[in-house]
């Protein structure tokens, strides 16, 4: 059996590991357009700051591929897939045949149309790859005024800002929404986060956009003009607005695309023997009850694992996922889970706040917990995420949850807690603990 995997990150490697678990002899080829073995993408801001190095940023050991008999093709860009002949076509003209194909290409940075932005400039760019961090490291050394503008106040923008600030630059985040992390936080938690950023030398300009980047004779930035007309000095401009599914190479393949790659419960696409997962896949959102793209590492791992299991001939269904983000901003831990800003009046919100130190918010739909914001005190976040994902009734425990006492729920319901990968599962009767798809609750 010939397996080809497009993508050398969390989804792709989880797929490869699952294949090898059930098929010890199949030929597995992993293709990446980057020139590095798998690295931990969330750590690129720490690399920029100097908190991690070329020795510690790697997601897999350098002998991982050889040990598992995986063929790794680096620096190879896939330009198309011929599903009729079952071939993957590389930019250099190479064609790779496959019996089963996994598509985990991730996302490409979205850059809003902005006058003056040029990604080829050594002082401008995006921030999703290892090479981006290396580029910004060089840019910081060359910056005359030590002023950086980061466009976007989401997770990418915040981590890029923290990394640049760690190199001694003054940073201003320009965010269109009224607050940083605007899609995940509410007004109170957003303000608390902005305050922590401000205290550490990062300014926030919310409700703003960059309309123009003024350039010097070399084509590098000297300042930016905001929507309000305000001008800010800028040696460096980083766009961290977000990513869009990298699906252009699938045009003409027959694989159904609707924003991202449409998959069924086995992670197979509309074309037989072609599977997908990760940031480019559309999965079932268990909170919003609809198809959605949820680009987070834990789900990418789960999706890849389910896909690889099915590719190797062992049937497994994926039940869907939900939004879950975890970040620490200058010692302030933040976790957001599921629905955090409800629009439905039937959904109730409960809040505990301790000044500027702690903020815990729970969102209930009837008796079912559907979302949470935990800031400062994130006790029980992993268990809460499992409760939310499973749609358990737990309204009577809201006060305990707000105070960080998660275990009364577990004890009362005779559940056991198991740490799985980077999160938790609550075990009633699991047939296969690492998967959430087969759970019988007592």
Short mmCIF file of C-alpha atoms in Angstrom, two decimals:
data_model
loop_
_atom_site.label_atom_id
_atom_site.label_comp_id
_atom_site.label_asym_id
_atom_site.label_seq_id
_atom_site.Cartn_x
_atom_site.Cartn_y
_atom_site.Cartn_z
CA UNK A 1 0.00 0.00 0.00
CA UNK A 2 1.30 3.44 -0.96
CA UNK A 3 0.35 6.32 1.32
CA UNK A 4 1.14 9.93 0.45
CA UNK A 5 0.75 12.68 3.05
CA UNK A 6 0.74 16.35 2.05
CA UNK A 7 1.83 18.31 5.11
CA UNK A 8 4.57 17.74 7.67
CA UNK A 9 2.91 19.21 10.74
CA UNK A 10 0.46 18.08 13.41
CA UNK A 11 -2.30 16.66 11.20
CA UNK A 12 0.02 15.02 8.71
CA UNK A 13 2.29 13.39 11.28
CA UNK A 14 -0.64 12.22 13.41
CA UNK A 15 -1.98 10.60 10.25
CA UNK A 16 1.40 8.97 9.55
CA UNK A 17 1.66 7.65 13.12
CA UNK A 18 -1.84 6.16 12.93
CA UNK A 19 -1.07 4.49 9.61
CA UNK A 20 2.11 2.97 10.99
CA UNK A 21 0.26 1.73 14.07
CA UNK A 22 -1.95 -0.48 11.90
CA UNK A 23 0.20 -0.96 8.81
CA UNK A 24 3.81 -1.78 9.63
CA UNK A 25 5.01 -2.26 6.06
CA UNK A 26 3.09 0.23 3.91
CA UNK A 27 5.09 2.86 2.02
CA UNK A 28 4.52 6.28 3.63
CA UNK A 29 5.75 9.45 1.89
CA UNK A 30 5.43 12.85 3.59
CA UNK A 31 5.70 16.00 1.47
CA UNK A 32 6.44 19.49 2.79
CA UNK A 33 7.10 22.78 1.02
CA UNK A 34 9.28 23.84 3.96
CA UNK A 35 12.92 22.91 4.38
CA UNK A 36 12.75 21.70 7.98
CA UNK A 37 11.68 18.57 9.73
CA UNK A 38 8.56 19.01 11.84
CA UNK A 39 8.79 21.84 14.35
CA UNK A 40 6.44 23.16 17.03
CA UNK A 41 4.70 26.04 15.27
CA UNK A 42 3.36 27.61 18.49
CA UNK A 43 6.97 28.07 19.60
CA UNK A 44 8.12 30.34 16.78
CA UNK A 45 7.46 33.43 18.92
CA UNK A 46 9.59 31.90 21.68
CA UNK A 47 12.33 31.34 19.13
CA UNK A 48 12.09 35.00 18.18
CA UNK A 49 12.42 35.97 21.85
CA UNK A 50 15.29 33.57 22.42
CA UNK A 51 13.27 31.39 24.81
CA UNK A 52 13.71 28.38 22.53
CA UNK A 53 16.49 27.55 20.09
CA UNK A 54 17.35 25.59 16.98
CA UNK A 55 17.87 22.65 19.32
CA UNK A 56 14.52 22.77 21.14
CA UNK A 57 11.92 23.97 18.63
CA UNK A 58 11.52 20.60 16.93
CA UNK A 59 8.24 18.69 17.20
CA UNK A 60 9.86 15.37 16.27
CA UNK A 61 13.37 14.02 16.80
CA UNK A 62 15.72 14.02 13.82
CA UNK A 63 15.56 10.21 13.61
CA UNK A 64 11.75 10.07 13.79
CA UNK A 65 11.27 9.57 10.05
CA UNK A 66 13.92 6.90 9.72
CA UNK A 67 12.70 4.98 12.78
CA UNK A 68 9.18 4.82 11.38
CA UNK A 69 10.32 4.15 7.80
CA UNK A 70 8.75 7.37 6.52
CA UNK A 71 10.12 8.94 3.34
CA UNK A 72 10.36 12.71 3.86
CA UNK A 73 10.40 15.11 0.90
CA UNK A 74 11.31 18.64 2.01
CA UNK A 75 11.16 21.82 -0.05
CA UNK A 76 8.62 20.28 -2.43
CA UNK A 77 5.50 22.27 -3.28
CA UNK A 78 2.45 20.32 -4.42
CA UNK A 79 0.77 22.16 -7.32
CA UNK A 80 -2.04 19.74 -8.19
CA UNK A 81 -3.61 16.38 -7.48
CA UNK A 82 -4.86 14.09 -10.25
CA UNK A 83 -7.39 11.91 -8.45
CA UNK A 84 -8.29 10.00 -11.63
CA UNK A 85 -4.76 8.64 -12.03
CA UNK A 86 -4.06 8.86 -8.29
CA UNK A 87 -1.02 11.10 -8.64
CA UNK A 88 0.33 14.06 -6.71
CA UNK A 89 2.17 16.57 -8.92
CA UNK A 90 5.12 18.52 -7.50
CA UNK A 91 6.19 21.97 -8.76
CA UNK A 92 9.34 20.51 -10.33
CA UNK A 93 7.23 18.11 -12.40
CA UNK A 94 7.69 15.05 -10.21
CA UNK A 95 4.63 12.79 -10.02
CA UNK A 96 3.96 10.56 -7.02
CA UNK A 97 1.46 7.75 -7.24
CA UNK A 98 -0.67 6.83 -4.24
CA UNK A 99 -3.24 4.31 -3.08
CA UNK A 100 -4.39 6.51 -0.19
CA UNK A 101 -3.79 10.26 0.08
CA UNK A 102 -3.98 12.56 3.10
CA UNK A 103 -4.21 16.30 2.53
CA UNK A 104 -3.06 18.39 5.48
CA UNK A 105 -1.70 21.57 3.87
CA UNK A 106 -2.63 23.93 6.69
CA UNK A 107 -3.42 27.56 6.03
CA UNK A 108 -1.84 30.45 4.20
CA UNK A 109 -1.60 33.88 5.84
CA UNK A 110 -4.38 36.29 4.96
CA UNK A 111 -3.08 39.77 4.16
CA UNK A 112 -5.72 42.50 3.78
CA UNK A 113 -5.13 44.73 0.74
CA UNK A 114 -2.81 47.43 2.09
CA UNK A 115 -1.01 50.06 0.05
CA UNK A 116 2.73 49.64 0.44
CA UNK A 117 2.79 46.13 1.87
CA UNK A 118 5.44 43.98 0.22
CA UNK A 119 6.20 40.55 1.70
CA UNK A 120 9.51 40.52 -0.19
CA UNK A 121 10.80 43.42 1.92
CA UNK A 122 13.20 42.22 4.63
CA UNK A 123 11.30 44.44 7.09
CA UNK A 124 7.76 43.21 6.34
CA UNK A 125 6.06 39.84 6.48
CA UNK A 126 3.65 37.43 8.11
CA UNK A 127 4.15 35.18 11.13
CA UNK A 128 3.12 31.55 10.78
CA UNK A 129 6.34 29.72 9.89
CA UNK A 130 9.83 29.16 11.25
CA UNK A 131 11.31 31.17 8.38
CA UNK A 132 9.04 34.08 9.36
CA UNK A 133 10.53 34.12 12.85
CA UNK A 134 14.06 34.06 11.43
CA UNK A 135 13.20 36.91 9.08
CA UNK A 136 11.81 39.05 11.91
CA UNK A 137 14.88 38.29 14.01
CA UNK A 138 17.04 39.76 11.26
CA UNK A 139 14.66 42.70 10.82
CA UNK A 140 14.81 43.55 14.52
CA UNK A 141 18.58 43.86 14.34
CA UNK A 142 18.30 46.23 11.37
CA UNK A 143 15.52 48.39 12.83
CA UNK A 144 16.73 51.98 13.27
CA UNK A 145 13.99 53.32 15.51
CA UNK A 146 13.09 50.01 17.16
CA UNK A 147 9.42 50.46 16.26
CA UNK A 148 7.24 47.58 15.08
CA UNK A 149 3.64 47.52 13.92
CA UNK A 150 1.71 44.26 14.17
CA UNK A 151 -1.54 44.17 12.20
CA UNK A 152 -3.97 41.85 13.96
CA UNK A 153 -4.73 41.29 17.63
CA UNK A 154 -5.54 37.59 17.52
CA UNK A 155 -3.30 34.79 18.73
CA UNK A 156 -0.84 35.16 15.86
CA UNK A 157 -0.56 38.92 16.33
CA UNK A 158 -0.16 38.72 20.09
CA UNK A 159 2.59 36.13 19.96
CA UNK A 160 4.41 38.01 17.20
CA UNK A 161 4.19 41.16 19.32
CA UNK A 162 5.56 39.43 22.39
CA UNK A 163 8.44 38.01 20.36
CA UNK A 164 9.36 41.39 18.85
CA UNK A 165 9.07 43.09 22.22
CA UNK A 166 11.47 40.51 23.62
CA UNK A 167 14.04 41.72 21.08
CA UNK A 168 13.82 45.24 22.47
CA UNK A 169 11.36 46.80 20.03
CA UNK A 170 8.43 48.98 20.98
CA UNK A 171 5.36 47.31 19.48
CA UNK A 172 1.92 48.61 18.54
CA UNK A 173 -0.86 46.15 17.76
CA UNK A 174 -3.43 47.47 15.28
CA UNK A 175 -6.71 45.57 15.59
CA UNK A 176 -9.97 46.13 13.70
CA UNK A 177 -12.17 44.72 16.48
CA UNK A 178 -12.86 46.64 19.71
CA UNK A 179 -10.44 44.47 21.70
CA UNK A 180 -7.53 42.06 21.33
CA UNK A 181 -8.48 38.40 20.94
CA UNK A 182 -11.83 39.86 19.97
CA UNK A 183 -13.37 36.64 18.69
CA UNK A 184 -12.56 34.74 21.87
CA UNK A 185 -12.60 37.25 24.74
CA UNK A 186 -15.33 39.56 26.00
CA UNK A 187 -14.93 43.22 26.94
CA UNK A 188 -13.73 42.64 30.50
CA UNK A 189 -11.18 39.93 29.71
CA UNK A 190 -10.08 41.82 26.58
CA UNK A 191 -9.38 44.93 28.64
CA UNK A 192 -7.45 42.92 31.22
CA UNK A 193 -5.32 41.40 28.46
CA UNK A 194 -4.68 44.79 26.84
CA UNK A 195 -3.60 46.19 30.20
CA UNK A 196 -1.04 43.40 30.63
CA UNK A 197 0.29 44.09 27.14
CA UNK A 198 0.50 47.84 27.80
CA UNK A 199 2.36 47.27 31.07
CA UNK A 200 5.01 45.38 29.13
CA UNK A 201 5.64 47.90 26.36
CA UNK A 202 3.07 46.81 23.78
CA UNK A 203 0.48 49.42 22.80
CA UNK A 204 -2.91 48.49 21.39
CA UNK A 205 -4.80 50.50 18.77
CA UNK A 206 -8.22 48.82 18.61
CA UNK A 207 -11.00 49.70 16.19
CA UNK A 208 -8.26 50.62 13.71
CA UNK A 209 -6.76 49.37 10.46
CA UNK A 210 -3.59 50.17 8.56
CA UNK A 211 -4.60 51.88 5.31
CA UNK A 212 -1.12 52.68 4.00
CA UNK A 213 2.52 51.85 4.64
CA UNK A 214 4.94 54.65 3.81
CA UNK A 215 8.21 53.38 2.34
CA UNK A 216 11.77 54.63 2.01
CA UNK A 217 13.77 54.57 -1.21
CA UNK A 218 14.67 50.91 -0.59
CA UNK A 219 11.02 49.89 -0.28
CA UNK A 220 11.13 49.35 3.46
CA UNK A 221 8.60 50.84 5.89
CA UNK A 222 9.13 54.13 7.70
CA UNK A 223 5.59 54.66 9.03
CA UNK A 224 1.99 53.49 8.75
CA UNK A 225 -1.21 55.47 8.35
CA UNK A 226 -4.23 54.28 10.34
CA UNK A 227 -7.89 54.53 9.39
CA UNK A 228 -8.25 57.41 11.86
CA UNK A 229 -5.51 59.33 10.02
CA UNK A 230 -2.95 58.82 12.76
CA UNK A 231 0.62 58.13 11.61
CA UNK A 232 2.90 55.75 13.51
CA UNK A 233 6.64 55.28 13.02
CA UNK A 234 7.41 51.77 11.82
CA UNK A 235 10.67 49.99 11.04
CA UNK A 236 8.90 46.63 10.86
CA UNK A 237 5.38 45.66 9.77
CA UNK A 238 4.05 42.19 10.56
CA UNK A 239 0.62 41.08 9.38
CA UNK A 240 -0.91 38.54 11.75
CA UNK A 241 -4.59 38.77 10.85
CA UNK A 242 -5.13 35.04 10.41
CA UNK A 243 -4.95 32.24 7.88
CA UNK A 244 -7.10 30.81 5.13
CA UNK A 245 -7.19 27.15 4.05
CA UNK A 246 -4.47 26.33 1.53
CA UNK A 247 -6.64 24.57 -1.04
CA UNK A 248 -5.75 26.17 -4.38
CA UNK A 249 -3.75 23.15 -5.55
CA UNK A 250 -6.90 21.00 -5.31
CA UNK A 251 -8.65 22.87 -8.11
CA UNK A 252 -9.82 20.40 -10.73
CA UNK A 253 -9.23 17.41 -8.45
CA UNK A 254 -12.89 16.75 -7.76
CA UNK A 255 -12.37 17.28 -4.04
CA UNK A 256 -15.30 19.34 -2.77
CA UNK A 257 -14.31 22.71 -1.34
CA UNK A 258 -16.54 25.08 0.64
CA UNK A 259 -14.16 27.54 2.31
CA UNK A 260 -12.16 24.47 3.28
CA UNK A 261 -12.04 20.78 2.39
CA UNK A 262 -15.32 18.98 3.04
CA UNK A 263 -14.88 15.65 4.85
CA UNK A 264 -17.16 12.96 6.25
CA UNK A 265 -17.02 11.33 9.68
CA UNK A 266 -14.04 9.21 8.63
CA UNK A 267 -12.19 12.34 7.42
CA UNK A 268 -12.52 11.18 3.81
CA UNK A 269 -13.18 13.88 1.21
CA UNK A 270 -15.72 13.73 -1.62
CA UNK A 271 -13.16 11.67 -3.57
CA UNK A 272 -12.59 8.04 -2.61
CA UNK A 273 -9.22 7.30 -0.97
CA UNK A 274 -8.47 11.01 -0.42
CA UNK A 275 -8.60 12.16 3.20
CA UNK A 276 -8.00 15.53 4.83
CA UNK A 277 -7.52 17.16 8.22
CA UNK A 278 -6.03 20.11 10.05
CA UNK A 279 -6.45 23.81 9.38
CA UNK A 280 -7.78 23.30 5.84
CA UNK A 281 -10.55 20.83 6.75
CA UNK A 282 -14.19 21.61 7.47
CA UNK A 283 -15.35 19.54 10.45
CA UNK A 284 -18.48 19.37 12.59
CA UNK A 285 -18.55 22.08 15.27
CA UNK A 286 -20.13 20.40 18.31
CA UNK A 287 -20.94 23.73 19.96
CA UNK A 288 -22.47 25.61 17.04
CA UNK A 289 -23.94 22.44 15.51
CA UNK A 290 -22.70 23.15 12.00
CA UNK A 291 -19.70 22.56 9.72
CA UNK A 292 -16.79 24.84 10.59
CA UNK A 293 -13.05 25.32 10.22
CA UNK A 294 -11.42 25.15 13.65
CA UNK A 295 -7.70 25.69 13.23
CA UNK A 296 -6.14 24.50 16.48
CA UNK A 297 -3.39 21.99 17.17
CA UNK A 298 -5.30 19.44 19.33
CA UNK A 299 -8.02 19.02 16.70
CA UNK A 300 -5.46 18.75 13.90
CA UNK A 301 -3.87 15.85 15.78
CA UNK A 302 -7.22 14.14 16.34
CA UNK A 303 -8.32 14.59 12.73
CA UNK A 304 -5.05 13.25 11.38
CA UNK A 305 -5.21 10.28 13.71
CA UNK A 306 -8.76 9.37 12.65
CA UNK A 307 -7.89 9.78 8.97
CA UNK A 308 -4.77 7.64 9.24
CA UNK A 309 -6.63 4.91 11.10
CA UNK A 310 -9.25 4.70 8.35
CA UNK A 311 -6.62 4.87 5.61
CA UNK A 312 -4.97 1.81 7.17
CA UNK A 313 -8.26 -0.08 7.03
CA UNK A 314 -9.51 0.28 10.61
CA UNK A 315 -12.86 2.05 10.79
CA UNK A 316 -13.06 5.08 13.05
CA UNK A 317 -15.45 8.05 13.14
CA UNK A 318 -14.57 11.60 14.17
CA UNK A 319 -17.30 13.19 16.32
CA UNK A 320 -16.27 16.78 15.65
CA UNK A 321 -14.52 19.46 17.67
CA UNK A 322 -14.84 22.90 19.18
CA UNK A 323 -12.85 26.07 19.61
CA UNK A 324 -10.24 25.89 22.36
CA UNK A 325 -7.39 28.35 22.76
CA UNK A 326 -4.69 28.62 25.38
CA UNK A 327 -2.09 31.36 25.57
CA UNK A 328 0.02 33.10 28.20
CA UNK A 329 0.66 36.83 27.87
CA UNK A 330 3.45 38.04 30.16
CA UNK A 331 2.54 35.62 32.90
CA UNK A 332 -1.21 36.00 32.42
CA UNK A 333 -2.67 32.61 31.43
CA UNK A 334 -5.76 32.69 29.21
CA UNK A 335 -7.99 29.82 28.13
CA UNK A 336 -11.12 30.15 26.01
CA UNK A 337 -13.39 27.19 25.30
CA UNK A 338 -16.40 26.88 23.04
CA UNK A 339 -18.98 29.67 22.97
CA UNK A 340 -17.66 32.72 24.83
CA UNK A 341 -19.87 35.57 23.59
CA UNK A 342 -23.44 34.23 23.35
CA UNK A 343 -25.99 36.03 21.20
CA UNK A 344 -28.94 33.86 22.22
CA UNK A 345 -30.94 35.28 25.14
CA UNK A 346 -31.71 31.77 26.35
CA UNK A 347 -28.03 31.27 27.12
CA UNK A 348 -26.98 32.41 30.57
CA UNK A 349 -23.64 33.83 31.69
CA UNK A 350 -22.07 33.46 35.14
CA UNK A 351 -18.96 35.41 36.15
CA UNK A 352 -16.40 35.46 38.94
CA UNK A 353 -13.85 38.28 39.01
CA UNK A 354 -11.07 39.13 41.45
CA UNK A 355 -9.96 42.63 40.46
CA UNK A 356 -7.37 42.58 37.68
CA UNK A 357 -6.03 39.18 38.69
CA UNK A 358 -8.72 36.62 37.91
CA UNK A 359 -11.69 36.43 35.57
CA UNK A 360 -13.76 33.26 35.08
CA UNK A 361 -16.84 33.23 32.87
CA UNK A 362 -19.16 30.31 32.18
CA UNK A 363 -21.78 30.17 29.43
CA UNK A 364 -24.72 27.79 29.87
CA UNK A 365 -27.44 26.74 27.45
CA UNK A 366 -30.03 25.42 29.85
CA UNK A 367 -28.20 22.98 32.10
CA UNK A 368 -25.41 22.35 29.59
CA UNK A 369 -22.09 24.19 29.80
CA UNK A 370 -21.23 25.42 26.28
CA UNK A 371 -18.36 27.85 26.83
CA UNK A 372 -15.86 29.41 29.21
CA UNK A 373 -13.29 32.17 29.54
CA UNK A 374 -10.60 31.58 32.15
CA UNK A 375 -8.07 34.34 32.76
CA UNK A 376 -5.50 34.48 35.54
CA UNK A 377 -6.80 31.31 37.17
CA UNK A 378 -7.24 28.52 34.63
CA UNK A 379 -7.76 25.72 37.17
CA UNK A 380 -9.64 22.80 35.69
CA UNK A 381 -9.53 24.12 32.13
CA UNK A 382 -8.77 20.73 30.62
CA UNK A 383 -11.61 19.04 32.47
CA UNK A 384 -14.02 21.86 31.64
CA UNK A 385 -13.17 21.47 27.97
CA UNK A 386 -14.06 17.77 28.15
CA UNK A 387 -17.35 18.56 29.92
CA UNK A 388 -18.22 21.17 27.29
CA UNK A 389 -17.27 18.94 24.39
CA UNK A 390 -19.40 16.10 25.69
CA UNK A 391 -22.42 18.36 26.31
CA UNK A 392 -22.90 17.28 29.92
CA UNK A 393 -25.53 18.76 32.23
CA UNK A 394 -23.72 20.50 35.08
CA UNK A 395 -25.55 23.73 35.94
CA UNK A 396 -25.71 22.90 39.64
CA UNK A 397 -21.89 22.94 39.72
CA UNK A 398 -21.55 26.46 38.31
CA UNK A 399 -20.41 28.02 41.60
CA UNK A 400 -17.78 25.34 42.13
CA UNK A 401 -16.58 25.76 38.54
CA UNK A 402 -16.34 29.54 38.95
CA UNK A 403 -14.20 29.05 42.06
CA UNK A 404 -11.94 26.54 40.34
CA UNK A 405 -13.35 23.48 42.09
CA UNK A 406 -13.84 21.09 39.19
CA UNK A 407 -13.35 17.87 41.06
CA UNK A 408 -16.64 17.87 42.97
CA UNK A 409 -18.34 17.20 39.63
CA UNK A 410 -15.96 14.35 38.90
CA UNK A 411 -16.37 12.76 42.33
CA UNK A 412 -20.16 13.10 42.37
CA UNK A 413 -20.46 11.47 38.97
CA UNK A 414 -17.90 8.72 39.63
CA UNK A 415 -15.72 9.73 36.73
CA UNK A 416 -11.98 9.23 36.42
CA UNK A 417 -9.64 11.80 34.94
CA UNK A 418 -7.07 10.82 32.34
CA UNK A 419 -4.52 13.16 30.84
CA UNK A 420 -4.57 12.59 27.08
CA UNK A 421 -1.95 14.38 24.98
CA UNK A 422 -2.43 18.07 25.86
CA UNK A 423 -5.91 17.83 27.40
CA UNK A 424 -8.19 15.71 29.49
CA UNK A 425 -10.85 13.11 28.96
CA UNK A 426 -13.38 12.20 31.59
CA UNK A 427 -13.80 8.48 31.61
CA UNK A 428 -17.07 6.71 32.17
CA UNK A 429 -16.78 3.70 29.86
CA UNK A 430 -14.20 4.31 27.14
CA UNK A 431 -13.52 1.48 24.74
CA UNK A 432 -10.57 3.33 23.26
CA UNK A 433 -9.37 6.09 25.56
CA UNK A 434 -7.44 8.33 23.12
CA UNK A 435 -10.53 8.84 20.95
CA UNK A 436 -13.66 10.73 21.95
CA UNK A 437 -15.85 8.91 19.44
CA UNK A 438 -16.86 5.94 21.60
CA UNK A 439 -18.05 7.15 24.95
CA UNK A 440 -20.88 5.80 27.11
CA UNK A 441 -21.69 8.11 29.98
CA UNK A 442 -23.03 6.69 33.24
#
